[in-house]
Structure formats: structure tokens, C-alpha cells
CSV table of C-alpha atoms in Angstrom, one decimal:
chain,number,residue,atom,x,y,z
A,18,MET,CA,2.6,22.3,-17.9
A,19,ASP,CA,3.1,25.3,-15.5
A,20,GLU,CA,4.6,25.0,-12.8
A,21,LYS,CA,1.6,25.4,-10.4
A,22,THR,CA,-0.2,23.8,-12.4
A,23,ALA,CA,2.7,20.5,-12.4
A,24,PHE,CA,3.1,21.7,-7.8
A,25,ARG,CA,-1.0,21.2,-7.8
A,26,HIS,CA,-1.2,17.7,-9.3
A,27,GLU,CA,2.2,16.3,-6.8
A,28,LEU,CA,0.4,17.7,-3.5
A,29,ILE,CA,-2.8,15.8,-4.6
A,30,SER,CA,-0.7,12.9,-5.4
A,31,ALA,CA,0.8,12.9,-2.3
A,32,TRP,CA,-2.2,13.3,-0.4
A,33,CYS,CA,-3.5,10.1,-1.8
A,34,GLY,CA,-1.5,8.4,0.7
A,35,PRO,CA,-3.3,9.3,3.8
A,36,ALA,CA,-6.4,9.2,1.6
A,37,PHE,CA,-5.8,5.7,0.6
A,38,LEU,CA,-4.1,4.8,4.1
A,39,ILE,CA,-7.8,5.8,6.0
A,40,SER,CA,-9.9,4.7,3.5
A,41,PHE,CA,-8.0,0.9,3.3
A,42,ILE,CA,-8.1,0.3,7.3
A,43,ILE,CA,-12.0,1.8,7.6
A,44,PHE,CA,-13.5,-1.0,4.3
A,45,TRP,CA,-10.7,-3.3,4.0
A,46,VAL,CA,-10.1,-3.3,7.2
A,47,ILE,CA,-13.2,-2.4,9.6
A,48,ILE,CA,-15.7,-2.9,7.7
A,49,GLY,CA,-14.6,-5.4,5.2
A,50,GLN,CA,-14.4,-7.9,9.1
A,51,ASN,CA,-10.2,-8.3,8.9
A,52,PHE,CA,-9.9,-7.1,12.8
A,53,PRO,CA,-9.8,-10.1,13.4
A,54,ASN,CA,-9.5,-12.0,9.9
A,55,PRO,CA,-10.6,-15.6,9.2
A,56,SER,CA,-9.0,-18.5,10.4
A,57,PRO,CA,-7.6,-21.2,7.5
A,58,ALA,CA,-8.8,-23.5,9.7
A,59,LEU,CA,-13.0,-22.7,9.9
A,60,THR,CA,-14.5,-25.7,8.6
A,61,ALA,CA,-16.4,-24.3,5.2
A,62,GLU,CA,-19.6,-24.2,6.9
A,63,ALA,CA,-18.1,-22.1,9.5
A,64,LEU,CA,-17.0,-19.8,7.2
A,65,GLN,CA,-19.8,-19.8,5.4
A,66,ALA,CA,-22.0,-19.2,8.0
A,67,ARG,CA,-19.0,-16.0,8.7
A,68,TYR,CA,-20.2,-14.4,5.1
A,69,ALA,CA,-23.9,-15.0,5.8
A,70,GLU,CA,-23.8,-13.4,9.3
A,71,ASN,CA,-21.9,-10.5,7.9
A,72,LEU,CA,-22.8,-10.3,4.0
A,73,GLY,CA,-23.1,-6.2,3.7
A,74,SER,CA,-20.5,-5.8,5.4
A,75,ILE,CA,-18.7,-7.8,3.2
A,76,ARG,CA,-19.6,-6.6,0.5
A,77,LEU,CA,-19.1,-3.2,0.9
A,78,GLY,CA,-16.2,-3.3,2.9
A,79,PHE,CA,-14.1,-5.5,-0.7
A,80,ILE,CA,-15.6,-3.5,-3.4
A,81,MET,CA,-14.7,-0.4,-1.6
A,82,SER,CA,-11.4,-1.6,-1.4
A,83,MET,CA,-11.4,-2.2,-5.0
A,84,ILE,CA,-12.4,1.0,-5.9
A,85,ILE,CA,-10.0,3.4,-3.4
A,86,VAL,CA,-7.0,0.9,-4.1
A,87,VAL,CA,-6.5,3.2,-6.9
A,88,PHE,CA,-5.3,6.1,-4.6
A,89,TYR,CA,-2.2,3.6,-4.0
A,90,LEU,CA,-1.0,4.5,-7.9
A,91,PRO,CA,-1.0,8.5,-8.0
A,92,TRP,CA,1.1,7.9,-4.4
A,93,THR,CA,3.7,5.4,-6.3
A,94,ALA,CA,3.8,7.4,-9.7
A,95,LEU,CA,5.3,10.6,-7.0
A,96,LEU,CA,7.4,8.8,-5.5
A,97,SER,CA,9.2,7.1,-8.6
A,98,THR,CA,8.8,11.1,-9.4
A,99,GLN,CA,10.9,12.0,-5.9
A,100,MET,CA,13.3,9.4,-6.2
A,101,ALA,CA,14.0,10.1,-10.4
A,102,ARG,CA,15.1,13.0,-9.0
A,103,VAL,CA,17.5,11.4,-6.3
A,104,GLU,CA,19.1,9.1,-8.9
A,105,GLY,CA,19.5,11.4,-12.2
A,106,ARG,CA,19.9,10.2,-15.2
A,107,PHE,CA,19.4,6.2,-14.3
A,108,PRO,CA,16.5,5.9,-12.2
A,109,VAL,CA,16.7,2.3,-11.9
A,110,MET,CA,15.1,2.1,-8.5
A,111,ALA,CA,12.5,4.7,-9.2
A,112,TYR,CA,11.4,1.9,-11.5
A,113,LEU,CA,11.0,-1.1,-9.8
A,114,GLN,CA,9.4,0.8,-7.0
A,115,LEU,CA,6.8,1.8,-9.8
A,116,LEU,CA,6.4,-1.4,-10.7
A,117,GLY,CA,6.5,-2.7,-7.3
A,118,GLY,CA,3.8,-0.2,-6.2
A,119,GLY,CA,1.8,-1.1,-9.4
A,120,LEU,CA,1.4,-5.2,-8.6
A,121,THR,CA,0.8,-4.5,-5.1
A,122,VAL,CA,-2.8,-2.8,-6.1
A,123,MET,CA,-3.3,-5.4,-8.5
A,124,VAL,CA,-2.7,-8.3,-5.8
A,125,VAL,CA,-4.9,-6.5,-3.5
A,126,SER,CA,-7.6,-5.9,-5.9
A,127,PHE,CA,-7.5,-9.8,-7.3
A,128,SER,CA,-7.6,-10.9,-3.4
A,129,ALA,CA,-10.5,-8.0,-2.7
A,130,PHE,CA,-12.2,-9.5,-5.8
A,131,PHE,CA,-12.1,-12.8,-4.5
A,132,TRP,CA,-13.9,-12.4,-1.6
A,133,VAL,CA,-17.0,-10.6,-3.3
A,134,ALA,CA,-17.3,-13.1,-5.6
A,135,ALA,CA,-17.0,-15.4,-2.7
A,136,ALA,CA,-19.7,-13.1,-1.3
A,137,PHE,CA,-21.7,-13.5,-4.5
A,138,ARG,CA,-24.2,-16.4,-3.9
A,139,PRO,CA,-24.1,-17.1,0.0
A,140,ASP,CA,-26.1,-20.1,-1.3
A,141,GLN,CA,-23.6,-21.9,-2.5
A,142,ASP,CA,-21.8,-25.0,-1.7
A,143,PRO,CA,-20.1,-24.0,1.4
A,144,ALA,CA,-16.5,-25.8,-0.7
A,145,THR,CA,-16.9,-23.2,-3.2
A,146,THR,CA,-17.3,-20.3,-1.0
A,147,GLN,CA,-14.1,-21.9,1.2
A,148,MET,CA,-11.9,-22.1,-2.0
A,149,LEU,CA,-12.5,-18.1,-2.5
A,150,THR,CA,-11.3,-17.2,0.2
A,151,ASP,CA,-8.8,-19.0,0.4
A,152,LEU,CA,-7.0,-18.0,-3.2
A,153,GLY,CA,-8.0,-14.5,-1.4
A,154,TRP,CA,-5.6,-14.7,1.1
A,155,LEU,CA,-2.5,-17.0,-0.8
A,156,CYS,CA,-3.1,-14.3,-3.3
A,157,ILE,CA,-2.3,-11.5,-1.3
A,158,ASP,CA,0.0,-13.4,1.6
A,159,LEU,CA,1.9,-14.9,-0.7
A,160,GLN,CA,3.0,-12.1,-3.3
A,161,TYR,CA,4.1,-9.7,-1.1
A,162,ALA,CA,7.8,-10.0,-2.5
A,163,CYS,CA,6.6,-7.0,-5.4
A,164,THR,CA,5.7,-5.0,-2.3
A,165,THR,CA,8.5,-5.7,-0.6
A,166,LEU,CA,10.7,-4.8,-3.5
A,167,GLN,CA,8.8,-1.4,-3.8
A,168,MET,CA,10.1,-0.4,-0.2
A,169,ILE,CA,13.2,-1.5,-0.5
A,170,ALA,CA,14.0,0.7,-4.1
A,171,ALA,CA,12.7,3.6,-2.0
A,172,ALA,CA,15.1,2.8,0.6
A,173,LEU,CA,18.3,2.5,-0.9
A,174,VAL,CA,16.9,5.7,-3.0
A,175,GLY,CA,16.5,7.3,0.1
A,176,LEU,CA,19.8,5.9,2.1
A,177,ALA,CA,21.9,7.5,-1.1
A,178,ASP,CA,20.4,11.0,-0.9
A,179,LYS,CA,23.0,13.0,-0.6
A,180,ARG,CA,21.3,16.3,-0.4
A,181,GLU,CA,21.0,18.9,2.4
A,182,VAL,CA,17.8,18.0,3.4
A,183,PRO,CA,17.1,14.1,2.0
A,184,LEU,CA,13.8,13.0,0.3
A,185,PHE,CA,13.8,10.2,3.9
A,186,PRO,CA,15.8,10.5,6.2
A,187,ARG,CA,18.2,7.7,7.7
A,188,TRP,CA,16.6,6.0,10.6
A,189,ALA,CA,13.5,5.8,8.2
A,190,CYS,CA,15.1,3.6,5.3
A,191,TYR,CA,16.2,1.4,7.6
A,192,VAL,CA,12.9,1.2,9.4
A,193,THR,CA,11.7,1.0,5.2
A,194,ILE,CA,13.9,-2.1,5.0
A,195,TRP,CA,12.7,-3.6,8.1
A,196,CYS,CA,9.3,-3.1,7.6
A,197,GLY,CA,9.4,-4.9,3.5
A,198,LEU,CA,11.3,-7.7,5.1
A,199,SER,CA,8.6,-8.3,7.6
A,200,PHE,CA,6.6,-9.8,5.1
A,201,LEU,CA,8.6,-13.4,4.7
A,202,PRO,CA,7.3,-15.4,7.9
A,203,ALA,CA,3.9,-14.7,4.9
A,204,SER,CA,5.3,-17.1,2.8
A,205,LEU,CA,4.1,-20.2,5.4
A,206,THR,CA,0.9,-19.5,5.0
A,207,GLY,CA,0.6,-21.6,1.7
A,208,VAL,CA,1.8,-24.2,3.8
A,209,VAL,CA,0.4,-24.0,7.0
A,210,LYS,CA,-3.8,-23.3,8.5
A,211,THR,CA,-2.9,-22.7,12.4
A,212,GLY,CA,-0.3,-20.8,14.6
A,213,PRO,CA,1.9,-17.9,14.3
A,214,PHE,CA,2.3,-17.8,10.4
A,215,ALA,CA,-1.1,-19.2,9.6
A,216,TRP,CA,-2.6,-16.5,7.5
A,217,ASP,CA,-4.4,-14.6,10.6
A,218,GLY,CA,-1.4,-15.3,12.4
A,219,MET,CA,1.0,-12.9,14.2
A,220,LEU,CA,4.0,-13.5,12.5
A,221,SER,CA,2.2,-13.4,8.7
A,222,TYR,CA,-0.6,-10.8,9.3
A,223,TYR,CA,-0.9,-8.9,12.8
A,224,ILE,CA,2.8,-7.9,12.6
A,225,PRO,CA,3.5,-7.4,8.6
A,226,TYR,CA,0.7,-5.4,7.7
A,227,ALA,CA,0.7,-3.1,10.5
A,228,CYS,CA,4.4,-2.5,9.6
A,229,TRP,CA,3.4,-2.0,6.4
A,230,LEU,CA,0.6,0.4,7.3
A,231,GLY,CA,3.1,2.3,9.7
A,232,TRP,CA,5.8,2.5,6.2
A,233,TYR,CA,3.3,4.0,4.5
A,234,THR,CA,2.4,6.6,6.8
A,235,ILE,CA,6.5,7.7,6.9
A,236,ALA,CA,6.6,7.6,4.0
A,237,SER,CA,3.4,10.0,2.9
A,238,THR,CA,4.8,12.5,6.1
A,239,TYR,CA,7.8,13.2,4.1
A,240,MET,CA,6.6,13.0,0.5
A,241,ILE,CA,4.0,15.9,1.6
A,242,LYS,CA,6.9,17.6,2.6
A,243,GLU,CA,9.1,17.7,0.0
A,244,VAL,CA,6.6,18.6,-2.3
A,245,HIS,CA,6.4,21.4,0.2
A,246,ARG,CA,9.5,22.0,0.3
A,247,ARG,CA,10.1,22.5,-3.6
A,248,ILE,CA,6.7,24.4,-4.0
A,249,LYS,CA,8.3,26.9,-0.7
A,250,ALA,CA,12.2,27.2,-3.2
A,251,SER,CA,10.0,27.9,-6.5
A,252,GLU,CA,8.2,30.6,-4.5
A,253,ASP,CA,11.4,32.2,-3.1
A,254,THR,CA,13.1,31.5,-6.2
A,255,ALA,CA,10.5,33.8,-7.8
A,256,LEU,CA,10.7,36.5,-5.2
A,257,ALA,CA,14.1,37.3,-5.7
A,258,ASN,CA,13.4,37.1,-9.7
A,259,PRO,CA,11.0,38.5,-10.4
A,260,SER,CA,11.8,39.2,-13.8
A,261,LEU,CA,12.2,35.4,-14.2
A,262,SER,CA,8.2,35.2,-12.7
A,263,ARG,CA,6.8,37.5,-15.0
A,264,ALA,CA,8.6,35.8,-18.2
């Protein structure tokens, strides 16, 4: 593959970050009725009524979420590539980040799948709808560790980057670690149904999800800058050595 094509693939992968971010907020958060999200304290009948009142929106939001989450994969692959350039011969953190990103996609996909299944038969037993809803929220909240590891791996490589212009500034790396650890309170979503630690609570939903989206925005910004920086360096090299460019 020639360098120009490789750069084009990197740029597309980098812009998959903003594409995922915007579409995820539109479909998963807004159209999927997750702002606010349903309380785990709702009775089965109240939850069933919530699905019935927002059936079309919930179906569209989560079916589309299962599709658009794939944007996270090329973005994750590019981040691993950029991290591997920093690590050199032993890109352990790059591999860890790649695995964490891939598992994050599966967690988000399966949670949306359970909610689509809950909306598939709106006239079913309310207890079944409640169980499927519980499975979706417990799936996405209790399996946060793969995303946390992805974020911490990226931060550690960023902190070890000694290049003149690093992939991420140091402040962004520390913010990334803090954002990754912000998911820890979600561990209690498997126990409590009310309060800040429930899956609709401030400490288990609003803060960690906002932190994750904030980290994703910061990382995407610097990843796009890194691709453009490499493209410019390649162009400058070609101008300085026209014989290499013709070769």
C-alpha cells in the first residue's frame, strides 16, 4: 500500500471518532430515551408503560446504536497504531488498548440488544420487559473495566511519549486516568436501585458517562492532529527530496 492511501485510511479512522460521538449522543442518549434513563426502582408495569409510550423512539435509537458503535473500532485500531509507534518493539499497551476498545464495542452492543429485545414484544409479560431492561443496564455498567483499561493504557503510553510533539499532552493523560477511574462507582449498580450509585444516579451514570464522552472528544482531537502532522511531515520530506518522491 502506498503512503498516500495509508494516510487516507488513518484520517478516515480518526474522523470515525467524531462520527461515533455525535451519532451516539443522538441515537443512544436522545432518541433511545436515555436522558434521563429509566430508574431501576420502576415497577415492571411502569417500565412496560414507558416502552409503550416511546416504542418507536426506543427501537430506532438502540437499533441504530448497534450499527453506529462500529465507528469505535477503526478509531480504536488507529489509536493502537499511534500508540505502537511510541512503544516501539514491545507495544503491550497498544494491544491492551485494542482489546479494551473491541470489548467496549461488544458491551455497548449487547446492552442495546437487550433493550431492543425488550421492545420487540410490547404486549409481553411486564416481568420479562423488566428483566431484559435489567440485563441491558447491568451489562453496560458492570463491565466498565475493559473501557477503563483501554483508557489507562492510552494514558500510560501518552505519559511515556518523549517525542518533541507527543501524541497526547500530559494533562490529557492525567484526565484520561481520572475519567477511566470515574466508572468505579458503577460497581454498585448490581446492588442498589436508588440513590447516586444506582444506574440512573449521578455517580454511576451522569458523571462517568460524561467523563467517557469528554475523554473520547479529547483523544479524537489529538489523534486527528497526529495524522495531519504525519501527513505534513511526509509532504515536507517529499519537497526536500523530490527524487524520493518520484521513486
